[in-house]
Amino acid sequence: MKDEALAPEPVAALTQKFQDLVRIMDELREKCPWDQGQTIHTLRSMTIEETYELAGAIDAQNWTEIKEELGDLFLHLLFYTRIGRENGAFNLTEVLAGIADKMILRHPHIYGDTVVKDADEVKRNWQKIKLQEGKASIFSGVPTALPAVVKAIRIQEKARQAGFDWDQKEPVFEKVQEELGELQEAVNADIQDQMEEELGDSLFSLINYARFLKVDAETALEKTNQKFMARFMQMEKLAAASGKTMTGMDLQEMDLYWNQAKKLLQAAKTS
């Protein structure tokens, strides 16, 4: 069954469905007042939202939703391409040819005679090729609008591909402790600008350490977000069942409900 799923999909069927979606996009742009009013700027925030919805589906490993969100993103990509064609900037053929050519150029170990020993060497070759293409810096491909945690991960990965990295995780943790010490010094001195700077350095170091632990810092933080919300909402339920509200309790009483909520959720998780 797995082999059947991995078999190449029929080209004719793929071509037909892709052409159908392109036709639908063209019809929407030409006939629908809402679609006619969109620009690359109005679409931007919606595309970001769709991307986050895909990320949520991936986190939940919900394949049905992943399929749906991928479809939504495909439509957005075609929407931008249609607007690009209207402005004489590019067309769909050029977009597809561009990414195909780029993948071939940046994978000489597949489409050329380059030999690589592992994935890290593939990444290093990728960066070398990008610089040969005229990129001013290895960081040229890091989007400026990325969320800070994701951007830190990408920056550190790219620095590693250039060879600027530790070999072992132990000195990385020592750097975390060093930065936390400097943060405490700034707190003791009560200097706001320094506290902000040292907190940023501490977070950057923790994200770097997570990379050495092979833990995705963004995913780890999101799991903690979800865990905190689940416990807090359980705490709200317990308080309501006792005829109390969160605003009517002091911190000590809240802490008792927090611990109860934690135990209940842990028990439910192990049952």
mmCIF file of C-alpha atoms in Angstrom:
data_model
loop_
_atom_site.group_PDB
_atom_site.id
_atom_site.type_symbol
_atom_site.label_atom_id
_atom_site.label_comp_id
_atom_site.label_asym_id
_atom_site.label_seq_id
_atom_site.Cartn_x
_atom_site.Cartn_y
_atom_site.Cartn_z
ATOM 1 C CA MET A 1 0.000 0.000 0.000
ATOM 2 C CA LYS A 2 2.868 2.334 0.894
ATOM 3 C CA ASP A 3 4.621 1.618 -2.406
ATOM 4 C CA GLU A 4 1.407 2.431 -4.260
ATOM 5 C CA ALA A 5 1.096 5.753 -2.432
ATOM 6 C CA LEU A 6 4.688 6.671 -3.360
ATOM 7 C CA ALA A 7 4.261 5.809 -7.026
ATOM 8 C CA PRO A 8 4.314 8.872 -9.336
ATOM 9 C CA GLU A 9 0.876 10.366 -9.816
ATOM 10 C CA PRO A 10 -0.467 10.232 -13.389
ATOM 11 C CA VAL A 11 0.860 13.236 -15.268
ATOM 12 C CA ALA A 12 -2.368 13.702 -17.224
ATOM 13 C CA ALA A 13 -4.476 13.862 -14.066
ATOM 14 C CA LEU A 14 -2.060 16.262 -12.362
ATOM 15 C CA THR A 15 -1.929 18.462 -15.439
ATOM 16 C CA GLN A 16 -5.717 18.553 -15.730
ATOM 17 C CA LYS A 17 -6.310 19.422 -12.070
ATOM 18 C CA PHE A 18 -3.617 22.103 -12.143
ATOM 19 C CA GLN A 19 -5.080 23.607 -15.296
ATOM 20 C CA ASP A 20 -8.541 23.522 -13.678
ATOM 21 C CA LEU A 21 -7.263 25.524 -10.696
ATOM 22 C CA VAL A 22 -5.513 28.035 -12.964
ATOM 23 C CA ARG A 23 -8.735 28.450 -14.945
ATOM 24 C CA ILE A 24 -10.777 28.940 -11.768
ATOM 25 C CA MET A 25 -8.317 31.596 -10.570
ATOM 26 C CA ASP A 26 -8.578 33.409 -13.890
ATOM 27 C CA GLU A 27 -12.387 33.292 -13.783
ATOM 28 C CA LEU A 28 -12.499 34.587 -10.219
ATOM 29 C CA ARG A 29 -10.177 37.444 -11.084
ATOM 30 C CA GLU A 30 -12.220 38.390 -14.131
ATOM 31 C CA LYS A 31 -15.753 37.933 -12.768
ATOM 32 C CA CYS A 32 -15.814 38.169 -8.959
ATOM 33 C CA PRO A 33 -15.897 41.743 -7.523
ATOM 34 C CA TRP A 34 -14.025 40.681 -4.366
ATOM 35 C CA ASP A 35 -11.250 38.898 -6.235
ATOM 36 C CA GLN A 36 -10.974 41.778 -8.677
ATOM 37 C CA GLY A 37 -10.326 44.158 -5.778
ATOM 38 C CA GLN A 38 -7.387 42.279 -4.312
ATOM 39 C CA THR A 39 -3.765 43.364 -4.616
ATOM 40 C CA ILE A 40 -0.510 41.764 -3.481
ATOM 41 C CA HIS A 41 -0.749 44.006 -0.413
ATOM 42 C CA THR A 42 -4.304 43.031 0.563
ATOM 43 C CA LEU A 43 -3.467 39.359 0.046
ATOM 44 C CA ARG A 44 -0.343 39.507 2.207
ATOM 45 C CA SER A 45 -1.996 39.258 5.634
ATOM 46 C CA MET A 46 -4.384 36.564 4.407
ATOM 47 C CA THR A 47 -1.481 34.509 3.077
ATOM 48 C CA ILE A 48 0.274 34.780 6.426
ATOM 49 C CA GLU A 49 -2.925 33.646 8.146
ATOM 50 C CA GLU A 50 -3.242 30.668 5.790
ATOM 51 C CA THR A 51 0.373 29.740 6.484
ATOM 52 C CA TYR A 52 -0.261 29.769 10.226
ATOM 53 C CA GLU A 53 -3.359 27.623 9.703
ATOM 54 C CA LEU A 54 -1.172 25.124 7.852
ATOM 55 C CA ALA A 55 1.320 25.260 10.716
ATOM 56 C CA GLY A 56 -1.481 24.517 13.181
ATOM 57 C CA ALA A 57 -2.622 21.538 11.126
ATOM 58 C CA ILE A 58 0.957 20.272 11.014
ATOM 59 C CA ASP A 59 1.315 20.645 14.790
ATOM 60 C CA ALA A 60 -1.876 18.623 15.212
ATOM 61 C CA GLN A 61 -0.698 16.148 12.534
ATOM 62 C CA ASN A 62 -4.167 16.394 11.042
ATOM 63 C CA TRP A 63 -3.647 15.166 7.484
ATOM 64 C CA THR A 64 -7.141 16.171 6.375
ATOM 65 C CA GLU A 65 -6.575 19.757 7.456
ATOM 66 C CA ILE A 66 -3.027 19.773 6.058
ATOM 67 C CA LYS A 67 -4.432 18.792 2.657
ATOM 68 C CA GLU A 68 -7.051 21.549 2.841
ATOM 69 C CA GLU A 69 -4.583 24.237 3.942
ATOM 70 C CA LEU A 70 -2.138 23.258 1.208
ATOM 71 C CA GLY A 71 -4.939 23.780 -1.289
ATOM 72 C CA ASP A 72 -5.618 27.241 0.141
ATOM 73 C CA LEU A 73 -1.962 28.149 -0.208
ATOM 74 C CA PHE A 74 -1.871 26.860 -3.786
ATOM 75 C CA LEU A 75 -4.725 29.220 -4.601
ATOM 76 C CA HIS A 76 -2.856 32.136 -3.017
ATOM 77 C CA LEU A 77 0.265 31.339 -5.047
ATOM 78 C CA LEU A 78 -1.765 31.341 -8.240
ATOM 79 C CA PHE A 79 -3.440 34.596 -7.163
ATOM 80 C CA TYR A 80 -0.067 36.358 -6.816
ATOM 81 C CA THR A 81 1.046 34.889 -10.132
ATOM 82 C CA ARG A 82 -2.086 36.152 -11.876
ATOM 83 C CA ILE A 83 -1.515 39.658 -10.484
ATOM 84 C CA GLY A 84 2.129 39.461 -11.546
ATOM 85 C CA ARG A 85 1.022 38.610 -15.091
ATOM 86 C CA GLU A 86 -1.444 41.514 -15.098
ATOM 87 C CA ASN A 87 1.408 43.863 -14.178
ATOM 88 C CA GLY A 88 3.724 42.435 -16.821
ATOM 89 C CA ALA A 89 6.161 41.300 -14.120
ATOM 90 C CA PHE A 90 6.113 37.531 -14.678
ATOM 91 C CA ASN A 91 3.830 34.672 -15.618
ATOM 92 C CA LEU A 92 3.165 31.205 -14.213
ATOM 93 C CA THR A 93 5.521 29.489 -16.647
ATOM 94 C CA GLU A 94 8.366 31.747 -15.516
ATOM 95 C CA VAL A 95 7.604 31.097 -11.839
ATOM 96 C CA LEU A 96 7.624 27.320 -12.304
ATOM 97 C CA ALA A 97 10.702 27.380 -14.539
ATOM 98 C CA GLY A 98 12.519 29.582 -12.039
ATOM 99 C CA ILE A 99 12.051 27.265 -9.074
ATOM 100 C CA ALA A 100 12.804 24.162 -11.176
ATOM 101 C CA ASP A 101 16.062 25.682 -12.454
ATOM 102 C CA LYS A 102 17.011 26.789 -8.932
ATOM 103 C CA MET A 103 16.484 23.308 -7.466
ATOM 104 C CA ILE A 104 18.623 21.713 -10.175
ATOM 105 C CA LEU A 105 21.399 24.295 -9.738
ATOM 106 C CA ARG A 106 21.455 23.993 -5.949
ATOM 107 C CA HIS A 107 21.480 20.181 -5.913
ATOM 108 C CA PRO A 108 24.647 19.355 -7.876
ATOM 109 C CA HIS A 109 24.956 16.122 -5.866
ATOM 110 C CA ILE A 110 21.738 14.963 -7.582
ATOM 111 C CA TYR A 111 21.926 16.677 -10.977
ATOM 112 C CA GLY A 112 25.719 16.928 -11.300
ATOM 113 C CA ASP A 113 28.898 15.161 -10.256
ATOM 114 C CA THR A 114 29.311 16.713 -6.773
ATOM 115 C CA VAL A 115 29.724 14.182 -3.964
ATOM 116 C CA VAL A 116 28.391 14.896 -0.452
ATOM 117 C CA LYS A 117 28.661 12.811 2.705
ATOM 118 C CA ASP A 118 25.687 14.119 4.712
ATOM 119 C CA ALA A 119 22.875 16.677 4.992
ATOM 120 C CA ASP A 120 25.159 19.278 6.610
ATOM 121 C CA GLU A 121 27.396 19.260 3.568
ATOM 122 C CA VAL A 122 24.340 19.675 1.339
ATOM 123 C CA LYS A 123 23.434 22.818 3.315
ATOM 124 C CA ARG A 124 26.967 24.192 3.101
ATOM 125 C CA ASN A 125 27.014 23.680 -0.677
ATOM 126 C CA TRP A 126 23.587 25.366 -0.885
ATOM 127 C CA GLN A 127 24.980 28.495 0.814
ATOM 128 C CA LYS A 128 28.098 28.527 -1.381
ATOM 129 C CA ILE A 129 25.958 28.380 -4.505
ATOM 130 C CA LYS A 130 23.723 31.202 -3.230
ATOM 131 C CA LEU A 131 26.772 33.413 -2.686
ATOM 132 C CA GLN A 132 28.016 32.537 -6.174
ATOM 133 C CA GLU A 133 24.637 33.679 -7.496
ATOM 134 C CA GLY A 134 25.403 37.162 -6.184
ATOM 135 C CA LYS A 135 23.837 37.105 -2.734
ATOM 136 C CA ALA A 136 25.542 39.749 -0.596
ATOM 137 C CA SER A 137 25.408 37.664 2.591
ATOM 138 C CA ILE A 138 24.439 34.214 3.814
ATOM 139 C CA PHE A 139 21.644 36.009 5.656
ATOM 140 C CA SER A 140 20.172 37.479 2.457
ATOM 141 C CA GLY A 141 17.520 34.750 2.384
ATOM 142 C CA VAL A 142 16.267 35.358 5.931
ATOM 143 C CA PRO A 143 12.885 37.134 5.633
ATOM 144 C CA THR A 144 12.803 40.361 7.637
ATOM 145 C CA ALA A 145 9.198 39.743 8.721
ATOM 146 C CA LEU A 146 9.824 36.332 10.321
ATOM 147 C CA PRO A 147 8.784 35.992 13.976
ATOM 148 C CA ALA A 148 11.837 36.549 16.188
ATOM 149 C CA VAL A 149 12.180 32.955 17.436
ATOM 150 C CA VAL A 150 11.960 31.480 13.931
ATOM 151 C CA LYS A 151 14.335 34.144 12.613
ATOM 152 C CA ALA A 152 16.886 33.319 15.332
ATOM 153 C CA ILE A 153 16.737 29.649 14.350
ATOM 154 C CA ARG A 154 17.290 30.470 10.678
ATOM 155 C CA ILE A 155 20.164 32.863 11.466
ATOM 156 C CA GLN A 156 21.911 30.243 13.590
ATOM 157 C CA GLU A 157 21.422 27.537 10.973
ATOM 158 C CA LYS A 158 22.934 29.745 8.293
ATOM 159 C CA ALA A 159 25.880 30.697 10.513
ATOM 160 C CA ARG A 160 26.500 26.985 11.068
ATOM 161 C CA GLN A 161 26.472 26.352 7.331
ATOM 162 C CA ALA A 162 29.261 28.924 7.041
ATOM 163 C CA GLY A 163 31.263 27.053 9.705
ATOM 164 C CA PHE A 164 30.643 29.611 12.479
ATOM 165 C CA ASP A 165 29.449 27.311 15.243
ATOM 166 C CA TRP A 166 30.456 25.279 18.283
ATOM 167 C CA ASP A 167 31.386 21.623 17.894
ATOM 168 C CA GLN A 168 29.836 20.443 21.172
ATOM 169 C CA LYS A 169 26.774 21.400 23.198
ATOM 170 C CA GLU A 170 28.595 21.921 26.506
ATOM 171 C CA PRO A 171 30.129 25.335 25.687
ATOM 172 C CA VAL A 172 26.766 26.406 24.280
ATOM 173 C CA PHE A 173 25.147 25.800 27.665
ATOM 174 C CA GLU A 174 28.007 27.657 29.333
ATOM 175 C CA LYS A 175 27.162 30.597 27.053
ATOM 176 C CA VAL A 176 23.520 30.387 28.186
ATOM 177 C CA GLN A 177 24.639 30.590 31.812
ATOM 178 C CA GLU A 178 26.969 33.490 31.000
ATOM 179 C CA GLU A 179 24.173 35.440 29.330
ATOM 180 C CA LEU A 180 21.780 34.751 32.221
ATOM 181 C CA GLY A 181 24.417 36.060 34.612
ATOM 182 C CA GLU A 182 24.747 39.243 32.575
ATOM 183 C CA LEU A 183 20.971 39.580 32.564
ATOM 184 C CA GLN A 184 20.914 39.344 36.357
ATOM 185 C CA GLU A 185 23.596 42.022 36.581
ATOM 186 C CA ALA A 186 21.472 44.327 34.398
ATOM 187 C CA VAL A 187 18.428 43.603 36.577
ATOM 188 C CA ASN A 188 20.407 44.375 39.725
ATOM 189 C CA ALA A 189 21.580 47.635 38.165
ATOM 190 C CA ASP A 190 17.967 48.398 37.121
ATOM 191 C CA ILE A 191 19.057 49.645 33.682
ATOM 192 C CA GLN A 192 16.154 49.100 31.275
ATOM 193 C CA ASP A 193 18.077 49.161 27.990
ATOM 194 C CA GLN A 194 20.641 46.689 29.306
ATOM 195 C CA MET A 195 17.922 44.391 30.644
ATOM 196 C CA GLU A 196 16.307 44.279 27.211
ATOM 197 C CA GLU A 197 19.632 43.615 25.490
ATOM 198 C CA GLU A 198 20.715 40.895 27.926
ATOM 199 C CA LEU A 199 17.299 39.233 27.816
ATOM 200 C CA GLY A 200 17.580 39.126 24.025
ATOM 201 C CA ASP A 201 21.067 37.628 24.284
ATOM 202 C CA SER A 202 19.797 35.027 26.765
ATOM 203 C CA LEU A 203 16.906 34.029 24.528
ATOM 204 C CA PHE A 204 19.206 33.811 21.494
ATOM 205 C CA SER A 205 21.592 31.571 23.449
ATOM 206 C CA LEU A 206 18.750 29.320 24.630
ATOM 207 C CA ILE A 207 17.494 28.961 21.072
ATOM 208 C CA ASN A 208 21.023 28.071 20.009
ATOM 209 C CA TYR A 209 21.263 25.469 22.780
ATOM 210 C CA ALA A 210 17.942 23.992 21.677
ATOM 211 C CA ARG A 211 19.462 23.473 18.232
ATOM 212 C CA PHE A 212 22.280 21.444 19.745
ATOM 213 C CA LEU A 213 19.724 19.372 21.649
ATOM 214 C CA LYS A 214 17.949 18.789 18.295
ATOM 215 C CA VAL A 215 14.853 20.480 19.712
ATOM 216 C CA ASP A 216 12.901 22.970 17.613
ATOM 217 C CA ALA A 217 12.651 26.021 19.883
ATOM 218 C CA GLU A 218 9.490 27.327 18.189
ATOM 219 C CA THR A 219 7.740 23.982 18.579
ATOM 220 C CA ALA A 220 8.905 23.618 22.184
ATOM 221 C CA LEU A 221 7.616 27.075 23.083
ATOM 222 C CA GLU A 222 4.285 26.481 21.365
ATOM 223 C CA LYS A 223 3.832 23.226 23.308
ATOM 224 C CA THR A 224 4.454 25.158 26.513
ATOM 225 C CA ASN A 225 1.922 27.786 25.399
ATOM 226 C CA GLN A 226 -0.682 25.078 24.869
ATOM 227 C CA LYS A 227 0.180 23.373 28.154
ATOM 228 C CA PHE A 228 -0.121 26.628 30.102
ATOM 229 C CA MET A 229 -3.479 27.482 28.538
ATOM 230 C CA ALA A 230 -4.832 23.985 29.185
ATOM 231 C CA ARG A 231 -3.847 24.159 32.847
ATOM 232 C CA PHE A 232 -5.211 27.671 33.261
ATOM 233 C CA MET A 233 -8.534 26.769 31.654
ATOM 234 C CA GLN A 234 -8.753 23.684 33.880
ATOM 235 C CA MET A 235 -8.054 25.927 36.855
ATOM 236 C CA GLU A 236 -10.905 28.211 35.752
ATOM 237 C CA LYS A 237 -13.245 25.199 35.616
ATOM 238 C CA LEU A 238 -12.240 24.068 39.104
ATOM 239 C CA ALA A 239 -12.752 27.545 40.491
ATOM 240 C CA ALA A 240 -16.152 27.871 38.822
ATOM 241 C CA ALA A 241 -17.191 24.478 40.213
ATOM 242 C CA SER A 242 -16.415 25.847 43.679
ATOM 243 C CA GLY A 243 -18.470 28.976 43.032
ATOM 244 C CA LYS A 244 -15.414 31.192 42.723
ATOM 245 C CA THR A 245 -13.926 33.429 40.058
ATOM 246 C CA MET A 246 -10.289 33.994 39.206
ATOM 247 C CA THR A 247 -10.557 37.702 39.920
ATOM 248 C CA GLY A 248 -11.886 36.983 43.423
ATOM 249 C CA MET A 249 -8.870 34.911 44.521
ATOM 250 C CA ASP A 250 -5.422 35.859 45.757
ATOM 251 C CA LEU A 251 -2.279 34.358 44.249
ATOM 252 C CA GLN A 252 -1.897 31.763 47.003
ATOM 253 C CA GLU A 253 -5.375 30.372 46.393
ATOM 254 C CA MET A 254 -4.824 30.437 42.631
ATOM 255 C CA ASP A 255 -1.669 28.407 43.149
ATOM 256 C CA LEU A 256 -3.674 25.692 44.933
ATOM 257 C CA TYR A 257 -6.098 25.456 42.014
ATOM 258 C CA TRP A 258 -3.143 25.490 39.566
ATOM 259 C CA ASN A 259 -1.613 22.451 41.263
ATOM 260 C CA GLN A 260 -4.970 20.655 41.235
ATOM 261 C CA ALA A 261 -5.382 21.398 37.537
ATOM 262 C CA LYS A 262 -1.856 20.170 36.843
ATOM 263 C CA LYS A 263 -2.501 16.854 38.623
ATOM 264 C CA LEU A 264 -5.825 16.336 36.828
ATOM 265 C CA LEU A 265 -4.314 16.925 33.393
ATOM 266 C CA GLN A 266 -1.325 14.717 34.126
ATOM 267 C CA ALA A 267 -3.638 11.935 35.297
ATOM 268 C CA ALA A 268 -5.761 12.281 32.154
ATOM 269 C CA LYS A 269 -2.629 12.168 30.015
ATOM 270 C CA THR A 270 -1.360 8.926 31.564
ATOM 271 C CA SER A 271 -4.746 7.158 31.709
#
